[in-house]
Amino acid sequence: MHKEAWTFFPHAGSRHVQTLRVALKLFVKNGFFNTSIQELCSEAEVSIGFFYNHFSDKEGIARELYRHLLARMNVLLDDIEERHMGNRDRCEAVLRMLFGLAEAEPEAMGFVVNARHREFLPEEQAICSASAFVRMRGFVFAGITEGEIREMEPMVAASLMYGSAIRMICLRLDGLVDTPIEPFFDSLWEGVWRSLKPV
Amino acid sequence: MHKEAWTFFPHAGSRHVQTLRVALKLFVKNGFFNTSIQELCSEAEVSIGFFYNHFSDKEGIARELYRHLLARMNVLLDDIEERHMGNRDRCEAVLRMLFGLAEAEPEAMGFVVNARHREFLPEEQAICSASAFVRMRGFVFAGITEGEIREMEPMVAASLMYGSAIRMICLRLDGLVDTPIEPFFDSLWEGVWRSLKPV
DNA sequence: GTCTATATCCTGATAGAC
DNA sequence: GTCTATCAGGATATAGAC
């Protein structure tokens, strides 16, 4: 897998996927509740009938989008676990991946980190309880156990590990950083690692 | 000002404020769009007529809430600026204040850090452009200029400074941390400062 | 200023032809 | 499977009495 594969939609094409893409765009730009099915169908150039045959209802398309993006993150994490054995290296690779995704697919990233999914998918767990995020924290916990990371409360360590990068991504998505953030990665990672490396 | 004063609603009592409090609760619990004016008025024990006489419309009460909370944060920042002269100390005090607010007023904190205000207040700027957040970053920028903080990209430094605490607060608000986070403050601050202190 | 009753609009979802 | 026309419901906001 190459860096170019850091994308949430590796295969495009079908009207089904096209509708998902338009839903993603509109949900991120205007929010789930400000997006009507009419607008969505019109923009995706599909009929209302097509929509209801492919997605159970409005929540249905949001749910499919949500699960697709989280599943995709899990695939990317699989790849990271294969390529890196140390926990420190895995965490660094995760942060680099997040930076890459934020630039390559800002809308998907916005939907993952910014949207309040519970408001329109009440039956879903909080996103930070989702498998992908649990695994990410798992790298940190294992790093502490194995002595790669300084001894401290696991949740504090996880916040130190991922909080700064997520913050930077939010600032980027909100337009407060007006250039790609990838060039800042090394500097950010240096700071993060200083806070976590053993003394 | 004492620690107990770290609250978003220092004065309670009037039906107007009571309505704001109920709106805050419902907006955070169910979201702005899932909260009907009927439900809001019924829970706050005010009539629809009262509501429309005191708030221009549904957006109006959300806007008042939003501006009140940000104004309150500015007051708390004023206090921090008075009590602390160094930029490092100011940043530490800000983080401590955020931890305190998250425990004392989780709903208000949730509305500030989690809600997607742009979806229901389209004319407002992104919250991280709001005065309070600009001032918070200003402490970091000044710290770099004055040599208190290690030389680096200002936005990277701001992310390192505030990202971890905000992350931890989100984990707490989402229920992934089930005990008050204030006892973790010293450990978190130690990590944050390691990432930012001059070498 | 405050209240109740109501009008108006728009949305999600369906029915039924093809 | 796909489409168009339509329905039913619920929401916001207002009208008008007190």
Short mmCIF file of C-alpha atoms (C1' of nucleotides) in Angstrom, two decimals:
data_model
loop_
_atom_site.label_atom_id
_atom_site.label_comp_id
_atom_site.label_asym_id
_atom_site.label_seq_id
_atom_site.Cartn_x
_atom_site.Cartn_y
_atom_site.Cartn_z
CA MET A 1 0.00 0.00 0.00
CA HIS A 2 1.38 3.37 -0.97
CA LYS A 3 0.87 6.80 0.41
CA GLU A 4 -1.52 7.54 -2.45
CA ALA A 5 -3.81 4.84 -1.07
CA TRP A 6 -4.60 6.94 1.99
CA THR A 7 -8.04 7.63 0.79
CA PHE A 8 -11.46 6.79 2.12
CA PHE A 9 -12.95 5.89 -1.26
CA PRO A 10 -10.46 3.73 -3.13
CA HIS A 11 -13.05 2.72 -5.74
CA ALA A 12 -15.38 5.27 -7.28
CA GLY A 13 -17.82 5.04 -10.13
CA SER A 14 -21.24 3.57 -9.39
CA ARG A 15 -24.21 5.79 -8.75
CA HIS A 16 -24.39 4.27 -5.31
CA VAL A 17 -20.91 5.51 -4.44
CA GLN A 18 -21.56 8.80 -6.17
CA THR A 19 -24.58 9.32 -3.93
CA LEU A 20 -22.48 8.54 -0.88
CA ARG A 21 -19.90 11.06 -1.97
CA VAL A 22 -22.47 13.79 -2.48
CA ALA A 23 -24.04 12.97 0.90
CA LEU A 24 -20.63 13.28 2.50
CA LYS A 25 -20.06 16.63 0.86
CA LEU A 26 -23.42 18.05 1.86
CA PHE A 27 -23.42 16.62 5.38
CA VAL A 28 -20.02 18.17 6.05
CA LYS A 29 -20.77 21.48 4.37
CA ASN A 30 -24.28 22.09 5.68
CA GLY A 31 -24.86 19.41 8.29
CA PHE A 32 -27.12 16.38 8.25
CA PHE A 33 -30.27 18.25 9.26
CA ASN A 34 -29.77 21.07 6.79
CA THR A 35 -29.52 18.59 3.92
CA SER A 36 -32.83 17.56 2.40
CA ILE A 37 -33.21 14.35 0.48
CA GLN A 38 -34.43 16.36 -2.48
CA GLU A 39 -31.27 18.46 -2.50
CA LEU A 40 -29.11 15.39 -2.07
CA CYS A 41 -30.77 13.51 -4.90
CA SER A 42 -30.76 16.49 -7.18
CA GLU A 43 -27.06 17.13 -6.61
CA ALA A 44 -26.18 13.44 -7.00
CA GLU A 45 -28.37 13.26 -10.12
CA VAL A 46 -30.39 10.32 -8.86
CA SER A 47 -34.12 10.08 -8.33
CA ILE A 48 -35.86 9.92 -4.98
CA GLY A 49 -36.90 6.38 -5.91
CA PHE A 50 -33.31 5.36 -6.55
CA PHE A 51 -32.36 6.79 -3.22
CA TYR A 52 -34.96 4.85 -1.27
CA ASN A 53 -34.15 1.61 -3.09
CA HIS A 54 -30.47 1.86 -2.23
CA PHE A 55 -30.63 3.35 1.24
CA SER A 56 -33.32 2.54 3.73
CA ASP A 57 -33.83 6.19 4.65
CA LYS A 58 -31.91 9.36 5.40
CA GLU A 59 -30.30 7.88 8.47
CA GLY A 60 -29.45 4.86 6.37
CA ILE A 61 -27.13 6.72 4.06
CA ALA A 62 -25.47 8.48 6.96
CA ARG A 63 -24.98 5.12 8.68
CA GLU A 64 -23.47 3.55 5.60
CA LEU A 65 -21.14 6.51 5.20
CA TYR A 66 -20.12 6.40 8.83
CA ARG A 67 -19.45 2.67 8.84
CA HIS A 68 -17.63 2.81 5.55
CA LEU A 69 -15.24 5.46 6.79
CA LEU A 70 -14.55 3.65 10.05
CA ALA A 71 -14.04 0.35 8.22
CA ARG A 72 -11.63 2.10 5.90
CA MET A 73 -9.69 3.45 8.87
CA ASN A 74 -9.43 -0.10 10.16
CA VAL A 75 -7.93 -1.22 6.87
CA LEU A 76 -5.37 1.56 7.09
CA LEU A 77 -4.59 0.52 10.66
CA ASP A 78 -4.13 -3.09 9.52
CA ASP A 79 -1.56 -1.84 7.07
CA ILE A 80 0.22 0.17 9.75
CA GLU A 81 0.31 -2.83 12.07
CA GLU A 82 1.86 -4.90 9.31
CA ARG A 83 4.51 -2.39 8.41
CA HIS A 84 5.53 -1.33 11.92
CA MET A 85 6.22 -3.56 14.88
CA GLY A 86 7.08 -1.03 17.60
CA ASN A 87 4.31 0.90 19.31
CA ARG A 88 6.11 4.20 18.97
CA ASP A 89 6.46 3.65 15.23
CA ARG A 90 2.83 2.64 14.93
CA CYS A 91 1.65 5.77 16.67
CA GLU A 92 3.86 7.94 14.50
CA ALA A 93 2.50 6.22 11.41
CA VAL A 94 -1.07 6.78 12.62
CA LEU A 95 -0.46 10.48 13.07
CA ARG A 96 1.15 10.71 9.66
CA MET A 97 -1.80 8.89 8.16
CA LEU A 98 -4.25 11.30 9.82
CA PHE A 99 -2.36 14.27 8.42
CA GLY A 100 -2.36 12.65 4.99
CA LEU A 101 -6.07 11.90 5.08
CA ALA A 102 -6.91 15.41 6.26
CA GLU A 103 -5.25 16.81 3.15
CA ALA A 104 -6.33 14.14 0.69
CA GLU A 105 -9.95 13.84 1.83
CA PRO A 106 -10.83 16.79 4.06
CA GLU A 107 -14.54 16.10 3.79
CA ALA A 108 -14.22 12.51 4.97
CA MET A 109 -11.93 13.67 7.75
CA GLY A 110 -14.40 16.35 8.74
CA PHE A 111 -17.18 13.80 8.90
CA VAL A 112 -15.08 11.52 11.10
CA VAL A 113 -13.67 14.05 13.55
CA ASN A 114 -16.20 16.87 13.52
CA ALA A 115 -19.70 15.56 12.93
CA ARG A 116 -21.89 14.88 15.96
CA HIS A 117 -22.95 11.44 14.82
CA ARG A 118 -25.04 10.72 17.87
CA GLU A 119 -27.45 13.44 16.82
CA PHE A 120 -28.50 11.61 13.66
CA LEU A 121 -27.35 8.03 14.41
CA PRO A 122 -28.64 7.62 17.95
CA GLU A 123 -27.99 3.90 18.07
CA GLU A 124 -24.26 4.24 17.26
CA GLN A 125 -21.70 4.37 20.01
CA ALA A 126 -19.65 7.53 20.51
CA ILE A 127 -17.07 7.60 17.75
CA CYS A 128 -14.15 7.52 20.15
CA SER A 129 -15.46 4.13 21.29
CA ALA A 130 -15.33 2.85 17.73
CA SER A 131 -12.96 0.04 16.93
CA ALA A 132 -10.48 2.17 15.00
CA PHE A 133 -10.07 4.64 17.84
CA VAL A 134 -9.83 1.89 20.42
CA ARG A 135 -7.02 0.31 18.41
CA MET A 136 -5.22 3.62 18.13
CA ARG A 137 -5.27 4.03 21.89
CA GLY A 138 -4.22 0.40 22.19
CA PHE A 139 -0.88 1.22 20.58
CA VAL A 140 -0.30 3.78 23.30
CA PHE A 141 -1.33 1.45 26.12
CA ALA A 142 0.94 -1.29 24.77
CA GLY A 143 3.74 1.23 24.46
CA ILE A 144 3.46 2.01 28.16
CA THR A 145 3.34 -1.66 29.14
CA GLU A 146 6.37 -2.45 27.06
CA GLY A 147 8.35 0.50 28.34
CA GLU A 148 8.53 2.35 25.03
CA ILE A 149 6.45 5.17 26.51
CA ARG A 150 6.96 6.85 29.85
CA GLU A 151 4.88 5.53 32.73
CA MET A 152 1.65 7.50 33.22
CA GLU A 153 -2.14 7.25 33.25
CA PRO A 154 -3.04 5.52 29.96
CA MET A 155 -5.75 8.02 29.01
CA VAL A 156 -3.40 10.93 29.65
CA ALA A 157 -0.85 9.29 27.39
CA ALA A 158 -3.45 8.73 24.67
CA SER A 159 -4.51 12.39 24.89
CA LEU A 160 -0.92 13.54 24.63
CA MET A 161 -0.33 11.20 21.69
CA TYR A 162 -3.32 12.06 19.55
CA GLY A 163 -4.72 15.33 20.89
CA SER A 164 -2.26 17.71 19.27
CA ALA A 165 -2.57 16.19 15.81
CA ILE A 166 -6.36 16.13 15.98
CA ARG A 167 -6.32 19.75 17.14
CA MET A 168 -4.10 20.76 14.24
CA ILE A 169 -6.37 18.91 11.82
CA CYS A 170 -9.41 20.74 13.22
CA LEU A 171 -7.65 24.08 12.80
CA ARG A 172 -6.84 23.10 9.24
CA LEU A 173 -10.37 21.94 8.43
CA ASP A 174 -11.80 25.14 9.92
CA GLY A 175 -9.55 27.21 7.72
CA LEU A 176 -7.34 28.67 10.44
CA VAL A 177 -4.33 27.03 8.83
CA ASP A 178 -4.35 27.93 5.18
CA THR A 179 -1.54 25.72 3.91
CA PRO A 180 -1.23 21.92 3.88
CA ILE A 181 -0.24 20.64 7.29
CA GLU A 182 2.00 17.79 6.17
CA PRO A 183 5.12 20.00 6.26
CA PHE A 184 4.40 20.60 9.96
CA PHE A 185 4.34 16.92 10.73
CA ASP A 186 7.95 16.46 11.82
CA SER A 187 7.80 19.43 14.14
CA LEU A 188 4.54 18.26 15.67
CA TRP A 189 5.76 14.72 16.09
CA GLU A 190 8.94 15.91 17.75
CA GLY A 191 6.85 17.76 20.33
CA VAL A 192 4.49 14.85 20.87
CA TRP A 193 7.33 12.43 21.35
CA ARG A 194 9.12 14.68 23.81
CA SER A 195 6.04 14.52 25.99
CA LEU A 196 5.89 10.72 25.90
CA LYS A 197 9.35 9.27 25.56
CA PRO A 198 10.91 7.68 28.64
CA VAL A 199 13.18 10.00 30.61
CA MET B 1 -12.09 35.16 41.91
CA HIS B 2 -11.97 31.69 43.38
CA LYS B 3 -11.93 28.30 41.80
CA GLU B 4 -15.64 27.98 42.59
CA ALA B 5 -16.28 30.86 40.24
CA TRP B 6 -15.27 28.78 37.23
CA THR B 7 -18.79 28.55 36.06
CA PHE B 8 -20.59 29.71 32.97
CA PHE B 9 -23.72 30.88 34.78
CA PRO B 10 -22.64 32.80 37.85
CA HIS B 11 -26.14 34.21 38.40
CA ALA B 12 -29.19 32.02 38.10
CA GLY B 13 -32.84 32.58 38.87
CA SER B 14 -34.88 34.42 36.23
CA ARG B 15 -37.09 32.53 33.84
CA HIS B 16 -34.97 33.92 31.04
CA VAL B 17 -31.83 32.26 32.43
CA GLN B 18 -33.78 29.13 33.30
CA THR B 19 -34.84 28.87 29.66
CA LEU B 20 -31.25 29.28 28.55
CA ARG B 21 -30.15 26.52 30.90
CA VAL B 22 -32.79 24.13 29.62
CA ALA B 23 -31.88 24.99 26.03
CA LEU B 24 -28.25 24.25 26.82
CA LYS B 25 -29.16 20.91 28.34
CA LEU B 26 -31.36 19.83 25.44
CA PHE B 27 -29.05 21.14 22.71
CA VAL B 28 -26.14 19.19 24.18
CA LYS B 29 -28.13 16.04 24.93
CA ASN B 30 -30.16 15.77 21.73
CA GLY B 31 -28.74 18.40 19.41
CA PHE B 32 -30.18 21.67 18.20
CA PHE B 33 -32.24 20.15 15.40
CA ASN B 34 -33.68 17.38 17.53
CA THR B 35 -34.94 19.91 20.06
CA SER B 36 -38.36 21.35 19.30
CA ILE B 37 -39.45 24.66 20.71
CA GLN B 38 -42.44 22.92 22.23
CA GLU B 39 -40.22 20.48 24.11
CA LEU B 40 -37.91 23.28 25.19
CA CYS B 41 -40.73 25.44 26.51
CA SER B 42 -42.46 22.56 28.19
CA GLU B 43 -39.27 21.49 29.97
CA ALA B 44 -38.42 25.05 30.97
CA GLU B 45 -42.02 25.61 32.10
CA VAL B 46 -42.52 28.71 30.00
CA SER B 47 -45.11 29.34 27.30
CA ILE B 48 -44.39 29.58 23.61
CA GLY B 49 -45.41 33.23 23.87
CA PHE B 50 -42.84 33.88 26.57
CA PHE B 51 -40.22 32.22 24.45
CA TYR B 52 -40.86 34.36 21.39
CA ASN B 53 -41.01 37.53 23.44
CA HIS B 54 -37.61 36.88 24.98
CA PHE B 55 -35.80 35.27 22.08
CA SER B 56 -36.31 36.24 18.50
CA ASP B 57 -36.54 32.63 17.35
CA LYS B 58 -34.91 29.24 17.83
CA GLU B 59 -31.63 30.45 16.40
CA GLY B 60 -31.92 33.44 18.69
CA ILE B 61 -31.70 31.44 21.89
CA ALA B 62 -28.81 29.38 20.51
CA ARG B 63 -27.01 32.59 19.58
CA GLU B 64 -27.54 34.12 23.01
CA LEU B 65 -26.27 30.94 24.62
CA TYR B 66 -23.25 30.82 22.37
CA ARG B 67 -22.30 34.44 22.91
CA HIS B 68 -22.90 34.22 26.62
CA LEU B 69 -20.56 31.26 27.00
CA LEU B 70 -17.83 32.87 24.91
CA ALA B 71 -18.19 36.15 26.79
CA ARG B 72 -17.91 34.24 30.03
CA MET B 73 -14.73 32.57 28.80
CA ASN B 74 -13.33 36.00 28.07
CA VAL B 75 -14.04 37.09 31.63
CA LEU B 76 -12.22 34.03 32.93
CA LEU B 77 -9.30 34.83 30.62
CA ASP B 78 -9.24 38.41 31.93
CA ASP B 79 -8.85 36.99 35.39
CA ILE B 80 -6.05 34.69 34.29
CA GLU B 81 -4.23 37.57 32.62
CA GLU B 82 -4.46 39.56 35.82
CA ARG B 83 -3.19 36.81 38.06
CA HIS B 84 -0.40 35.50 35.85
CA MET B 85 2.22 37.51 34.03
CA GLY B 86 4.26 34.79 32.31
CA ASN B 87 2.93 33.12 29.20
CA ARG B 88 3.75 29.66 30.44
CA ASP B 89 1.81 30.30 33.63
CA ARG B 90 -1.10 31.74 31.70
CA CYS B 91 -1.31 28.68 29.48
CA GLU B 92 -1.14 26.37 32.46
CA ALA B 93 -3.91 28.36 34.14
CA VAL B 94 -6.03 28.16 30.98
CA LEU B 95 -5.70 24.38 30.86
CA ARG B 96 -6.53 24.11 34.54
CA MET B 97 -9.56 26.31 33.99
CA LEU B 98 -10.75 24.13 31.08
CA PHE B 99 -10.42 21.01 33.23
CA GLY B 100 -12.33 22.75 36.01
CA LEU B 101 -15.11 23.90 33.71
CA ALA B 102 -15.43 20.47 32.14
CA GLU B 103 -16.20 19.00 35.55
CA ALA B 104 -18.24 21.89 36.94
CA GLU B 105 -20.34 22.53 33.83
CA PRO B 106 -20.01 19.63 31.43
CA GLU B 107 -23.01 20.74 29.40
CA ALA B 108 -21.63 24.21 28.81
CA MET B 109 -18.27 22.71 27.95
CA GLY B 110 -19.89 20.29 25.56
CA PHE B 111 -21.68 23.12 23.84
CA VAL B 112 -18.45 25.07 23.47
CA VAL B 113 -16.14 22.32 22.29
CA ASN B 114 -18.44 19.79 20.65
CA ALA B 115 -21.40 21.53 19.03
CA ARG B 116 -21.20 22.31 15.32
CA HIS B 117 -22.36 25.89 15.72
CA ARG B 118 -22.05 26.71 12.06
CA GLU B 119 -24.89 24.34 11.31
CA PHE B 120 -27.43 26.38 13.25
CA LEU B 121 -25.70 29.77 13.48
CA PRO B 122 -24.50 30.20 9.92
CA GLU B 123 -23.51 33.82 10.37
CA GLU B 124 -21.12 33.09 13.25
CA GLN B 125 -17.43 32.57 12.64
CA ALA B 126 -15.88 29.18 13.37
CA ILE B 127 -15.55 28.94 17.13
CA CYS B 128 -11.78 28.60 17.01
CA SER B 129 -11.74 32.06 15.43
CA ALA B 130 -13.66 33.46 18.38
CA SER B 131 -11.96 36.01 20.56
CA ALA B 132 -11.44 33.68 23.53
CA PHE B 133 -9.67 31.09 21.44
CA VAL B 134 -7.58 33.68 19.65
CA ARG B 135 -6.45 35.02 23.02
CA MET B 136 -5.56 31.54 24.21
CA ARG B 137 -3.37 30.99 21.18
CA GLY B 138 -1.97 34.47 21.72
CA PHE B 139 -0.41 33.35 25.00
CA VAL B 140 1.43 30.63 23.11
CA PHE B 141 2.59 32.95 20.34
CA ALA B 142 3.85 35.48 22.90
CA GLY B 143 5.60 32.66 24.75
CA ILE B 144 7.55 31.79 21.63
CA THR B 145 8.45 35.39 20.92
CA GLU B 146 9.64 35.93 24.46
CA GLY B 147 11.66 32.73 24.53
CA GLU B 148 9.56 30.99 27.19
CA ILE B 149 8.52 28.39 24.64
CA ARG B 150 10.77 26.50 22.25
CA GLU B 151 11.05 27.94 18.76
CA MET B 152 8.59 26.33 16.32
CA GLU B 153 5.66 26.99 14.01
CA PRO B 154 3.15 28.94 16.12
CA MET B 155 0.17 26.81 15.11
CA VAL B 156 2.08 23.63 15.93
CA ALA B 157 2.88 25.06 19.34
CA ALA B 158 -0.75 26.02 19.92
CA SER B 159 -1.86 22.52 18.97
CA LEU B 160 0.66 20.96 21.32
CA MET B 161 -0.39 23.32 24.09
CA TYR B 162 -4.15 22.90 23.94
CA GLY B 163 -4.80 19.76 21.91
CA SER B 164 -4.11 17.18 24.59
CA ALA B 165 -6.30 18.86 27.19
CA ILE B 166 -9.15 19.32 24.75
CA ARG B 167 -8.81 15.67 23.74
CA MET B 168 -8.95 14.55 27.32
CA ILE B 169 -12.01 16.73 27.92
CA CYS B 170 -13.74 15.19 24.90
CA LEU B 171 -12.99 11.70 26.19
CA ARG B 172 -14.42 12.70 29.53
CA LEU B 173 -17.55 14.28 28.06
CA ASP B 174 -18.12 11.21 25.88
CA GLY B 175 -17.94 8.98 28.93
CA LEU B 176 -14.70 7.19 28.07
CA VAL B 177 -13.15 8.54 31.23
CA ASP B 178 -15.49 7.79 34.09
CA THR B 179 -13.81 9.71 36.87
CA PRO B 180 -13.17 13.46 37.24
CA ILE B 181 -10.17 14.49 35.20
CA GLU B 182 -8.77 17.11 37.55
CA PRO B 183 -6.51 14.55 39.30
CA PHE B 184 -4.89 13.92 35.92
CA PHE B 185 -4.05 17.55 35.39
CA ASP B 186 -0.52 17.55 36.76
CA SER B 187 0.46 14.54 34.72
CA LEU B 188 -1.03 16.01 31.55
CA TRP B 189 0.58 19.38 32.11
CA GLU B 190 3.95 17.77 32.69
CA GLY B 191 3.69 16.07 29.32
CA VAL B 192 2.49 19.20 27.55
CA TRP B 193 5.27 21.28 28.99
CA ARG B 194 7.92 18.73 28.05
CA SER B 195 6.85 19.16 24.46
CA LEU B 196 7.10 22.94 24.57
CA LYS B 197 9.79 24.00 27.01
CA PRO B 198 13.05 25.30 25.59
CA VAL B 199 15.77 22.70 25.35
"C1'" DG C 1 -45.86 41.25 28.60
"C1'" DT C 2 -48.02 36.76 28.55
"C1'" DC C 3 -50.76 33.16 26.88
"C1'" DT C 4 -53.42 29.68 23.65
"C1'" DA C 5 -54.85 28.33 19.38
"C1'" DT C 6 -53.76 28.04 14.84
"C1'" DA C 7 -51.77 28.85 10.06
"C1'" DT C 8 -48.23 27.77 6.97
"C1'" DC C 9 -44.53 25.52 5.26
"C1'" DC C 10 -41.40 21.92 4.29
"C1'" DT C 11 -39.68 17.45 4.87
"C1'" DG C 12 -39.30 12.48 4.85
"C1'" DA C 13 -41.38 8.75 3.06
"C1'" DT C 14 -44.72 6.14 0.07
"C1'" DA C 15 -47.82 4.59 -3.81
"C1'" DG C 16 -48.26 2.91 -7.96
"C1'" DA C 17 -47.07 3.22 -13.06
"C1'" DC C 18 -43.49 1.59 -16.08
"C1'" DG D 1 -35.19 -1.63 -10.33
"C1'" DT D 2 -36.47 3.04 -11.43
"C1'" DC D 3 -39.27 7.01 -11.61
"C1'" DT D 4 -42.91 10.93 -10.59
"C1'" DA D 5 -46.49 12.68 -8.02
"C1'" DT D 6 -48.32 12.92 -3.74
"C1'" DC D 7 -49.36 12.32 1.30
"C1'" DA D 8 -49.13 12.87 6.13
"C1'" DG D 9 -46.92 14.77 10.00
"C1'" DG D 10 -44.51 17.85 12.61
"C1'" DA D 11 -42.09 21.94 12.97
"C1'" DT D 12 -41.65 27.07 13.37
"C1'" DA D 13 -43.70 31.20 13.88
"C1'" DT D 14 -47.83 34.27 14.28
"C1'" DA D 15 -52.48 36.19 15.47
"C1'" DG D 16 -55.19 38.00 18.60
"C1'" DA D 17 -57.37 37.76 23.34
"C1'" DC D 18 -56.22 39.11 28.01
#
